[in-house]
Amino acid sequence: MTNLVWLVPLFPLIGFLINGIGWRKMPKGAGGVIGSLAILASFAVSLGIFFEVKSSGTSTVVHLFDFIQSGKLYIPFAFQVDALSSLFLLIINGIGFLIHVYSTSYMHDDEGMVKYFAYLNLFVFSMLLLVLGANYLIMFIGWEGVGLCSYLLIGFWFKNRDYTNAAKKAFVMNRIGDLGFLVGMLLILFNYGTLSYNEFFGQLNGGTVQLSPNMYNWIAICLFIGAMGKSAQIPLYTWLPDAMAGPTPVSALIHAATMVTAGIYMIARSNALYSLAPMALNLVAVIGLATAILAASIAIRQYDIKKVLAYSTVSQLGFMFLALGVGAYTTAVFHVMTHAFFKALMFLGSGSVIHAMGGEQDIRSMGGLGKKMKITSITFLIGCLAIAGIPGFSGFFSKDEILAATYAHSPIMYYLALGAALMTAFYMFRLYFLTFTGSFRGTHDQEHHLHESPAAMTIPLIVLAIMSVIGGYVGLPAVISEHHTFNTYLASVVTNFGHHHLEHSTEWMLMGLSTGLVIIMIIVAYNATKKPNFKPNTGLAKVLENKWYVDELYDTIIVRPLLALSSAFDRFVEKMGIDGVVNGVGKTVRWGSDRVRLLQTGQVGFYIFIMVIGMTLLFTISFFWVQ
Amino acid sequence: MSTYEILFWFLTVMALSCALGVILSRNPVNSVLFLIATFFAISGHYVLMNAQFLAIVNIIVYAGAIMVLFLFVIMLMNLNADTEPQKNRLVQFAGVISGGALFLVVLAALRTSSVNVLEQSPTDIGLIKNLGKTLFTQFVLPFEISSVLFLSAMIGAVVIGKKEEAVSEIKN
Amino acid sequence: MPIQYYLFLSLALFCIGIMGTLMRRNAIIVFMCIELMLNAVNLLMVAFSKMYNDASAQIFVFFIMVVAAAEVAVGLAVIVMMYRKVHSVDINILNRLKH
């Protein structure tokens, strides 16, 4: 089955081609069916591959064809099938399939539904390339592909200017990160002559090419800049909240479960490199922690249901990078998996709410939806419990592992991370209480329209909710069981860095502390939202509501000067310089021809005169110059 | 100087001065007469070189037919010295200069060329018998085609020269 | 006589002809100067034929005369027609070639 791994990206590609070419003619339902079936087929093959890898525990490189062969540079188009990539395959295809099914119902009013599924399939194809690639170049191809699909899908309702601007913003910020990625790739290529994982990591451990420690740091930092852009860390995170302009299933798939986790995948894949670059790891941890805190603080005062979830995603990504930064690579991947479950669940739930509210997204107009939308409400609650880290749910296990690893690395960072986790619990439950409990605050028409969503939307919610509960049991902490299924599964590929052996008592204490504080935060949130009073915010709350004015800061420092520079170029270089030269040539020719035209007097005598002159000249030349 | 040389120089001077007279005289009738005189001088040169046939043909065709035609046209248009348009001085000057320049250039080019001296004894090739033989053996094709040329020239002249109404009738 | 004399004589006549075509504004005079140029060439040809004892040059002169005669016929017809239109034979008036 491993040899058939090329089928996995092939199915979504075929789905993309069929939907993409025929979208004007096809009936809407057909597009959805084709798209979903493609992902289902991929999932089936991924399942087979997963079980094979799990039982054999080996990594295989499946070579497809020679991609680049130029001089000494040889880059094959090959897929790497091992524990890490097959796990990601399951996540992408599984959650992707559920979201495809959800979309068939969510998007069924939209005219461009088939086009939407084409884009979705293309996205899955690119993401699969990203995780399956056996060298950095294939990963980069997938990297760019998901960036493109993100742009296409964010700006899906392209008639709205704000949405297309958001899409542009996402793409441009991604691109900035990609520059770092490219530089990192080039550094690797320059120093090691290869981009394949096996060769590169083998040389790192074997040590045939010894570089200065700084070089490892530089490469690691450059690659991390790419991750910053793709996975929305400081300073390149502002695109993700704006990306909520796209359809909600898109937000669920791309901006919660898959694309934004590409950065974590990349660092986890390159763990051999990062373990040799402690300075880079510190940078990763600090930025991850800062992002987590910043995004959580902003989420506390947001009123759009999707924006809260977006900032929550940024914050959780910060947690994942924090885990990577303290060397707990497998923990970060574990959190990727659990986060994919409950975040996708909550996004799809919010989609269900928006659908029921007829397009309204402001939670100040919601309230008491739990009575009319039971399934959505219960599954959303499960998601909130998971993200807050209540014991028993998947989020508890992964987040707790992160906190434990942080504590072992540096207690100060632990307390800051704990603060971010508490803020997470607060804003998440604030969102839940304001939306689903209390009394309805919207208009009369909206109240009449409220209904539970159709089965195609609720069944994925239920499935994801189940996964959010049981998905954590593969990663039981050491205090409960010696057998950490998740870590042993990934051990063949990912080696954690640093020793995180805490005393068992310390671990119990940490777990108890976090759980207790989280429960307190939930009660605080309940009290804060019992009698909602939406006065205009002042002071710190106002700053939080305006996202710490970061967007405005970027606008002043970067955007305005660039625009001024570009308009200066336009005036001076383009209009005066280039146009001047090009038009000038035309004008000169015109002027010259106007002068020459005067030779045509029409008088025969003049012509004969010129003929005689010409003859004389010819004679002169032929007799006296030619030897 | 032998007779030959005297005749040669006399004919040369006559040719040159009559040619100058053609271009310098104001009355067009005078120009025609000067040109006829030039033709006579040139025919004299032909005779000197024993090209008898050509000498006679020159007189008959050129001086006798072509120049008469010119005179007819001039008479038709009633041109005389007062109606003669004059080019402005600058143009005349330019014309003289350019013609003179050409003259000098070719002169300089041919100055150093080494060419034979003409035989002074009379040769036979100018006799009509010999010319005829060459004409009707080697050059018979151009000879025949020249008849076609004349035909087309005649037709052309008649067509062009017709009166206005008839011409426009043909056009319509 | 050395051939150079005939050469220069012919050249002189030719250049006089050129000067005439450039200097005069009367179309008929211009035409006549062209005839003068043709004759200069004829003279030269005959001289060369005597030098090389070749008859074909004189035959060529013969054909030149043929062509000259045809040309005069047509040319004078054109001039007559032009006179009918504009009642003048000034070549400066004929500047339609400008367009």
mmCIF file of N, CA, C and O in Angstrom, chain A residues 600-610 612 615, chain C residues 14 18 21-22 30 34 91-92 94-98:
data_model
loop_
_atom_site.group_PDB
_atom_site.id
_atom_site.type_symbol
_atom_site.label_atom_id
_atom_site.label_comp_id
_atom_site.label_asym_id
_atom_site.label_seq_id
_atom_site.Cartn_x
_atom_site.Cartn_y
_atom_site.Cartn_z
ATOM 1 N N GLN A 600 9.905 66.210 -50.643
ATOM 2 C CA GLN A 600 9.021 65.824 -51.738
ATOM 3 C C GLN A 600 8.319 67.066 -52.280
ATOM 4 O O GLN A 600 7.177 67.322 -51.960
ATOM 5 N N THR A 601 9.034 67.827 -53.073
ATOM 6 C CA THR A 601 8.403 69.052 -53.553
ATOM 7 C C THR A 601 7.468 68.800 -54.721
ATOM 8 O O THR A 601 6.621 69.605 -55.025
ATOM 9 N N GLY A 602 7.683 67.684 -55.381
ATOM 10 C CA GLY A 602 6.828 67.411 -56.529
ATOM 11 C C GLY A 602 7.344 68.040 -57.806
ATOM 12 O O GLY A 602 6.787 67.842 -58.878
ATOM 13 N N GLN A 603 8.431 68.760 -57.705
ATOM 14 C CA GLN A 603 8.934 69.412 -58.909
ATOM 15 C C GLN A 603 9.997 68.556 -59.541
ATOM 16 O O GLN A 603 10.966 68.147 -58.893
ATOM 17 N N VAL A 604 9.794 68.302 -60.795
ATOM 18 C CA VAL A 604 10.685 67.382 -61.502
ATOM 19 C C VAL A 604 12.105 67.911 -61.545
ATOM 20 O O VAL A 604 13.083 67.167 -61.426
ATOM 21 N N GLY A 605 12.193 69.223 -61.723
ATOM 22 C CA GLY A 605 13.516 69.803 -61.815
ATOM 23 C C GLY A 605 14.349 69.535 -60.582
ATOM 24 O O GLY A 605 15.536 69.195 -60.641
ATOM 25 N N PHE A 606 13.674 69.640 -59.458
ATOM 26 C CA PHE A 606 14.355 69.381 -58.205
ATOM 27 C C PHE A 606 14.819 67.942 -58.131
ATOM 28 O O PHE A 606 15.928 67.641 -57.675
ATOM 29 N N TYR A 607 13.974 67.050 -58.599
ATOM 30 C CA TYR A 607 14.346 65.643 -58.549
ATOM 31 C C TYR A 607 15.567 65.371 -59.409
ATOM 32 O O TYR A 607 16.471 64.640 -59.030
ATOM 33 N N ILE A 608 15.571 65.966 -60.603
ATOM 34 C CA ILE A 608 16.701 65.745 -61.500
ATOM 35 C C ILE A 608 17.970 66.290 -60.876
ATOM 36 O O ILE A 608 19.037 65.677 -60.951
ATOM 37 N N PHE A 609 17.802 67.433 -60.223
ATOM 38 C CA PHE A 609 18.950 68.043 -59.552
ATOM 39 C C PHE A 609 19.541 67.075 -58.539
ATOM 40 O O PHE A 609 20.748 66.830 -58.501
ATOM 41 N N ILE A 610 18.681 66.510 -57.734
ATOM 42 C CA ILE A 610 19.161 65.570 -56.750
ATOM 43 C C ILE A 610 19.793 64.362 -57.427
ATOM 44 O O ILE A 610 20.808 63.820 -56.972
ATOM 45 N N VAL A 612 21.377 64.317 -60.216
ATOM 46 C CA VAL A 612 22.716 64.681 -60.708
ATOM 47 C C VAL A 612 23.709 64.683 -59.560
ATOM 48 O O VAL A 612 24.832 64.172 -59.688
ATOM 49 N N MET A 615 24.535 61.201 -58.724
ATOM 50 C CA MET A 615 25.434 60.606 -59.708
ATOM 51 C C MET A 615 26.856 61.054 -59.486
ATOM 52 O O MET A 615 27.796 60.246 -59.517
ATOM 53 N N PHE C 14 27.384 66.171 -72.612
ATOM 54 C CA PHE C 14 26.486 65.568 -71.627
ATOM 55 C C PHE C 14 26.240 66.509 -70.458
ATOM 56 O O PHE C 14 25.107 66.716 -70.016
ATOM 57 N N ILE C 18 22.929 68.344 -68.971
ATOM 58 C CA ILE C 18 22.443 68.303 -67.592
ATOM 59 C C ILE C 18 22.176 69.701 -67.067
ATOM 60 O O ILE C 18 21.153 69.976 -66.434
ATOM 61 N N THR C 21 18.917 70.857 -68.355
ATOM 62 C CA THR C 21 17.706 70.342 -67.728
ATOM 63 C C THR C 21 17.491 70.953 -66.369
ATOM 64 O O THR C 21 16.359 71.142 -65.927
ATOM 65 N N LEU C 22 18.560 71.291 -65.685
ATOM 66 C CA LEU C 22 18.369 71.861 -64.358
ATOM 67 C C LEU C 22 18.034 73.340 -64.415
ATOM 68 O O LEU C 22 17.367 73.857 -63.532
ATOM 69 N N VAL C 30 13.711 71.581 -71.776
ATOM 70 C CA VAL C 30 14.234 70.474 -70.970
ATOM 71 C C VAL C 30 14.300 69.202 -71.803
ATOM 72 O O VAL C 30 15.285 68.459 -71.805
ATOM 73 N N ILE C 34 17.542 66.853 -73.018
ATOM 74 C CA ILE C 34 17.658 65.398 -72.890
ATOM 75 C C ILE C 34 18.118 64.796 -74.194
ATOM 76 O O ILE C 34 18.966 63.892 -74.244
ATOM 77 N N ILE C 91 7.468 73.809 -65.829
ATOM 78 C CA ILE C 91 7.479 72.526 -65.101
ATOM 79 C C ILE C 91 7.230 72.710 -63.609
ATOM 80 O O ILE C 91 6.897 71.761 -62.915
ATOM 81 N N ASN C 92 7.355 73.905 -63.114
ATOM 82 C CA ASN C 92 7.065 74.110 -61.698
ATOM 83 C C ASN C 92 5.597 73.934 -61.381
ATOM 84 O O ASN C 92 5.218 73.684 -60.245
ATOM 85 N N LEU C 94 3.840 71.600 -62.584
ATOM 86 C CA LEU C 94 3.558 70.163 -62.495
ATOM 87 C C LEU C 94 4.164 69.608 -61.205
ATOM 88 O O LEU C 94 5.242 69.045 -61.233
ATOM 89 N N ASN C 95 3.467 69.810 -60.104
ATOM 90 C CA ASN C 95 4.033 69.277 -58.865
ATOM 91 C C ASN C 95 3.093 68.276 -58.221
ATOM 92 O O ASN C 95 3.047 68.144 -57.015
ATOM 93 N N ARG C 96 2.299 67.571 -59.033
ATOM 94 C CA ARG C 96 1.391 66.581 -58.464
ATOM 95 C C ARG C 96 2.123 65.420 -57.800
ATOM 96 O O ARG C 96 1.556 64.695 -57.015
ATOM 97 N N LEU C 97 3.400 65.237 -58.168
ATOM 98 C CA LEU C 97 4.171 64.148 -57.543
ATOM 99 C C LEU C 97 4.339 64.344 -56.043
ATOM 100 O O LEU C 97 4.729 63.434 -55.328
ATOM 101 N N LYS C 98 4.036 65.580 -55.608
ATOM 102 C CA LYS C 98 4.198 65.858 -54.186
ATOM 103 C C LYS C 98 3.274 64.976 -53.356
ATOM 104 O O LYS C 98 3.566 64.593 -52.251
#
